[in-house]
Amino acid sequence: MTRTTFLDCEFDPRNMALPGLLSLGVTDDDGTDYYAVNADADFGAVLDHDFIVEHVLPHMPVTVRRDAIGIPVAIDFDPSHPHYEHVKPAKQIADDLDRYFEAPDAPLLVAYYGAQDACRLHSLWNNDWSKMPVHIPRYFTDIKVMADELGVSELPEQKSTAHHALADACYNRDAYRFLNSLQKQGRVGAEDLARQLHANSLLVDKSTPYWESLTIKQRDAYRRSAQILLTQYDIRS
């Protein structure tokens, strides 16, 4: 069976280069975890990013120094923090992940709103696929897309620490399993239902073009209708 891995990264969204990666967490179906904090990250650049300072940094082995009125002025690594052992240079993180993913074929990679997560993973090899090991996943399955396809508007609540890369990666595994269970119960996907709605319209109006002849806009209209129905009703195959 193909190994399934689950990724989450914390990052400065304004910096797509490697110093913009703050931390990375990955786990798999067997619970094999990997967590690292990028020692080469530009933490000084996030001093003005309120969300990162208030919601991300408290879960990392760093200390935020503030001035007399509470404005963040510096971010330092905290050697006394229990997670300080996970602070590693980007080169070591890349080597660790090379071993973590090592296999004849790349495993399935799953992320949630994961476009940037995949890019941050690849940034460890300067986004150069010719230099990136063949077993590092080149693409990913997005939990949000899976949820939309199944008409699921609300995923299970995350009970672990949000905005900690490894905790979020583990939550991605829980969400993926939840959505997989719906698929196994026979819940129809949005694309299949969109095509069925179109097929039904053919029965009513013989002049309706075949699916392959529809414009992209027309197909998307069927897809939107399907997603609305899936959200409102428990439609099964």
Short mmCIF file of C-alpha atoms in Angstrom, two decimals:
data_model
loop_
_atom_site.label_atom_id
_atom_site.label_comp_id
_atom_site.label_asym_id
_atom_site.label_seq_id
_atom_site.Cartn_x
_atom_site.Cartn_y
_atom_site.Cartn_z
CA MET A 1 0.00 0.00 0.00
CA THR A 2 1.15 3.55 -0.71
CA ARG A 3 2.41 5.33 2.38
CA THR A 4 0.39 8.42 3.27
CA THR A 5 2.12 11.39 4.90
CA PHE A 6 0.66 14.58 6.35
CA LEU A 7 2.42 17.95 6.24
CA ASP A 8 2.07 21.34 7.89
CA CYS A 9 4.41 24.32 7.91
CA GLU A 10 4.48 27.60 9.79
CA PHE A 11 5.88 30.41 7.70
CA ASP A 12 6.07 34.10 6.94
CA PRO A 13 3.57 34.42 4.05
CA ARG A 14 5.41 37.47 2.75
CA ASN A 15 8.69 35.61 2.25
CA MET A 16 8.61 32.66 -0.14
CA ALA A 17 12.37 32.07 0.16
CA LEU A 18 13.84 29.54 2.60
CA PRO A 19 14.24 32.09 5.45
CA GLY A 20 10.44 32.44 5.34
CA LEU A 21 10.01 28.87 6.61
CA LEU A 22 9.69 28.93 10.41
CA SER A 23 8.86 25.31 11.26
CA LEU A 24 7.75 22.09 9.65
CA GLY A 25 5.88 19.04 10.90
CA VAL A 26 5.14 15.77 9.13
CA THR A 27 3.59 12.50 10.25
CA ASP A 28 2.24 9.37 8.58
CA ASP A 29 -0.37 6.64 9.04
CA ASP A 30 1.89 4.81 11.50
CA GLY A 31 2.42 7.89 13.66
CA THR A 32 6.06 8.38 12.63
CA ASP A 33 6.58 12.06 13.43
CA TYR A 34 9.16 14.62 12.38
CA TYR A 35 9.31 18.20 13.66
CA ALA A 36 11.89 20.90 13.05
CA VAL A 37 12.31 24.61 13.63
CA ASN A 38 14.33 26.37 10.95
CA ALA A 39 17.48 27.81 12.54
CA ASP A 40 18.01 29.80 9.34
CA ALA A 41 14.58 31.47 9.46
CA ASP A 42 14.39 35.25 9.46
CA PHE A 43 12.52 35.64 12.74
CA GLY A 44 13.27 39.34 12.86
CA ALA A 45 11.11 39.83 9.77
CA VAL A 46 7.97 38.61 11.57
CA LEU A 47 8.16 41.07 14.46
CA ASP A 48 5.46 43.15 12.77
CA HIS A 49 3.25 40.15 11.92
CA ASP A 50 0.76 40.15 14.79
CA PHE A 51 -0.78 36.76 14.02
CA ILE A 52 2.57 34.96 13.96
CA VAL A 53 3.76 36.70 17.12
CA GLU A 54 0.55 35.98 19.04
CA HIS A 55 -0.48 32.55 17.70
CA VAL A 56 2.57 30.79 16.24
CA LEU A 57 5.64 31.83 18.22
CA PRO A 58 4.20 30.84 21.65
CA HIS A 59 4.44 27.20 20.53
CA MET A 60 8.06 27.48 19.37
CA PRO A 61 11.37 27.44 21.30
CA VAL A 62 11.80 31.20 21.08
CA THR A 63 11.48 34.20 23.37
CA VAL A 64 9.88 37.40 22.15
CA ARG A 65 11.51 40.46 23.74
CA ARG A 66 9.31 43.53 24.03
CA ASP A 67 9.93 47.19 24.79
CA ALA A 68 8.44 49.14 27.71
CA ILE A 69 5.05 49.45 26.01
CA GLY A 70 4.89 45.82 24.86
CA ILE A 71 5.98 46.19 21.24
CA PRO A 72 8.01 43.16 20.01
CA VAL A 73 11.61 44.23 19.33
CA ALA A 74 13.53 40.95 19.04
CA ILE A 75 13.06 37.19 18.84
CA ASP A 76 15.67 34.88 20.36
CA PHE A 77 15.98 31.11 20.50
CA ASP A 78 15.35 29.71 23.98
CA PRO A 79 17.79 26.86 24.83
CA SER A 80 15.76 26.03 27.95
CA HIS A 81 12.62 25.30 25.94
CA PRO A 82 11.70 21.57 25.75
CA HIS A 83 11.49 21.80 21.94
CA TYR A 84 14.85 23.52 21.49
CA GLU A 85 16.33 20.19 20.36
CA HIS A 86 14.26 20.54 17.19
CA VAL A 87 16.03 23.75 16.11
CA LYS A 88 18.09 22.72 13.09
CA PRO A 89 19.79 24.37 10.10
CA ALA A 90 17.80 24.13 6.87
CA LYS A 91 20.42 21.80 5.36
CA GLN A 92 19.96 19.33 8.21
CA ILE A 93 16.16 19.52 7.90
CA ALA A 94 16.49 18.67 4.20
CA ASP A 95 18.75 15.71 5.03
CA ASP A 96 16.35 14.52 7.73
CA LEU A 97 13.39 14.68 5.36
CA ASP A 98 15.38 12.89 2.68
CA ARG A 99 15.61 9.97 5.13
CA TYR A 100 12.03 10.40 6.38
CA PHE A 101 10.50 10.09 2.90
CA GLU A 102 13.04 7.61 1.55
CA ALA A 103 11.35 4.91 -0.53
CA PRO A 104 11.40 3.64 -4.11
CA ASP A 105 8.44 5.91 -4.84
CA ALA A 106 7.26 9.16 -3.29
CA PRO A 107 4.45 8.69 -0.74
CA LEU A 108 1.10 10.39 -0.94
CA LEU A 109 1.33 13.84 0.67
CA VAL A 110 -1.73 15.40 2.33
CA ALA A 111 -2.07 19.00 3.54
CA TYR A 112 -4.85 21.46 4.42
CA TYR A 113 -4.93 24.60 2.26
CA GLY A 114 -1.56 23.13 1.38
CA ALA A 115 -0.21 25.10 -1.60
CA GLN A 116 2.28 27.03 0.50
CA ASP A 117 3.12 23.98 2.62
CA ALA A 118 4.25 22.06 -0.46
CA CYS A 119 6.24 25.06 -1.69
CA ARG A 120 7.93 25.42 1.71
CA LEU A 121 8.88 21.75 1.66
CA HIS A 122 10.39 22.16 -1.81
CA SER A 123 12.21 25.35 -0.78
CA LEU A 124 14.56 23.15 1.25
CA TRP A 125 16.01 22.15 -2.16
CA ASN A 126 15.70 25.67 -3.57
CA ASN A 127 12.58 24.52 -5.46
CA ASP A 128 14.87 22.71 -7.88
CA TRP A 129 13.20 19.39 -8.70
CA SER A 130 16.33 18.19 -10.50
CA LYS A 131 18.21 18.32 -7.18
CA MET A 132 15.34 17.24 -4.93
CA PRO A 133 15.38 13.51 -4.05
CA VAL A 134 12.92 11.50 -6.15
CA HIS A 135 11.01 10.34 -3.06
CA ILE A 136 10.09 13.88 -1.96
CA PRO A 137 6.44 14.33 -3.04
CA ARG A 138 6.00 16.71 -5.96
CA TYR A 139 2.26 17.20 -5.44
CA PHE A 140 -0.26 16.87 -2.63
CA THR A 141 -3.86 16.01 -1.87
CA ASP A 142 -5.68 18.96 -0.32
CA ILE A 143 -8.09 18.27 2.53
CA LYS A 144 -10.10 21.36 1.58
CA VAL A 145 -10.63 20.03 -1.95
CA MET A 146 -11.68 16.64 -0.55
CA ALA A 147 -14.17 18.34 1.78
CA ASP A 148 -15.62 20.44 -1.05
CA GLU A 149 -15.94 17.38 -3.27
CA LEU A 150 -17.95 15.64 -0.55
CA GLY A 151 -19.97 18.72 0.34
CA VAL A 152 -18.52 18.79 3.87
CA SER A 153 -18.64 22.33 5.25
CA GLU A 154 -17.36 21.52 8.75
CA LEU A 155 -14.49 19.22 9.70
CA PRO A 156 -14.01 17.68 13.16
CA GLU A 157 -12.72 20.11 15.78
CA GLN A 158 -8.98 20.15 16.34
CA LYS A 159 -8.29 19.26 19.96
CA SER A 160 -4.51 19.62 19.77
CA THR A 161 -2.45 22.82 19.73
CA ALA A 162 -3.34 24.82 16.63
CA HIS A 163 -0.53 26.58 14.74
CA HIS A 164 2.09 24.13 15.98
CA ALA A 165 3.37 22.49 12.79
CA LEU A 166 3.46 18.91 14.05
CA ALA A 167 0.14 19.17 15.91
CA ASP A 168 -1.47 20.56 12.76
CA ALA A 169 0.06 17.77 10.65
CA CYS A 170 -1.45 15.20 13.04
CA TYR A 171 -4.82 16.97 12.80
CA ASN A 172 -4.56 16.75 9.00
CA ARG A 173 -4.33 12.98 9.41
CA ASP A 174 -7.51 12.99 11.53
CA ALA A 175 -9.37 15.15 9.02
CA TYR A 176 -8.22 12.97 6.11
CA ARG A 177 -9.41 9.82 7.87
CA PHE A 178 -12.76 11.46 8.60
CA LEU A 179 -13.26 12.35 4.93
CA ASN A 180 -12.09 8.91 3.82
CA SER A 181 -14.67 7.31 6.07
CA LEU A 182 -17.42 9.33 4.34
CA GLN A 183 -16.18 8.15 0.96
CA LYS A 184 -16.22 4.53 2.12
CA GLN A 185 -19.80 4.97 3.34
CA GLY A 186 -20.73 5.69 -0.26
CA ARG A 187 -21.01 9.47 -0.10
CA VAL A 188 -21.04 10.70 -3.67
CA GLY A 189 -18.53 13.36 -4.76
CA ALA A 190 -19.38 16.77 -6.19
CA GLU A 191 -17.99 15.97 -9.64
CA ASP A 192 -20.04 12.77 -9.93
CA LEU A 193 -23.18 14.53 -8.74
CA ALA A 194 -22.60 17.43 -11.15
CA ARG A 195 -22.44 14.99 -14.04
CA GLN A 196 -25.59 13.23 -12.79
CA LEU A 197 -27.45 16.55 -12.60
CA HIS A 198 -26.40 17.24 -16.17
CA ALA A 199 -27.49 13.77 -17.26
CA ASN A 200 -30.89 14.38 -15.66
CA SER A 201 -31.23 17.63 -17.59
CA LEU A 202 -30.62 15.67 -20.79
CA LEU A 203 -33.69 13.58 -19.97
CA VAL A 204 -35.78 16.74 -19.68
CA ASP A 205 -34.35 18.62 -22.65
CA LYS A 206 -32.88 16.57 -25.51
CA SER A 207 -31.24 19.72 -26.94
CA THR A 208 -28.96 20.06 -23.89
CA PRO A 209 -25.33 19.69 -25.03
CA TYR A 210 -23.36 16.67 -23.85
CA TRP A 211 -21.04 17.23 -20.88
CA GLU A 212 -17.97 17.28 -23.12
CA SER A 213 -19.56 20.05 -25.22
CA LEU A 214 -20.36 22.33 -22.28
CA THR A 215 -18.29 25.44 -21.67
CA ILE A 216 -16.14 25.64 -18.55
CA LYS A 217 -18.62 28.16 -17.12
CA GLN A 218 -21.55 25.79 -17.72
CA ARG A 219 -19.74 22.85 -16.08
CA ASP A 220 -18.84 25.00 -13.07
CA ALA A 221 -22.50 25.94 -12.66
CA TYR A 222 -23.39 22.24 -12.34
CA ARG A 223 -20.50 21.76 -9.90
CA ARG A 224 -21.66 24.65 -7.72
CA SER A 225 -25.18 23.22 -7.64
CA ALA A 226 -23.77 19.82 -6.68
CA GLN A 227 -21.70 21.27 -3.82
CA ILE A 228 -24.74 23.15 -2.48
CA LEU A 229 -26.82 19.95 -2.53
CA LEU A 230 -24.08 17.93 -0.85
CA THR A 231 -23.79 20.52 1.90
CA GLN A 232 -27.53 20.55 2.52
CA TYR A 233 -28.32 16.86 2.17
CA ASP A 234 -26.71 13.52 3.00
CA ILE A 235 -26.62 12.28 -0.60
CA ARG A 236 -25.17 8.79 -1.13
CA SER A 237 -24.38 6.82 -4.26
#
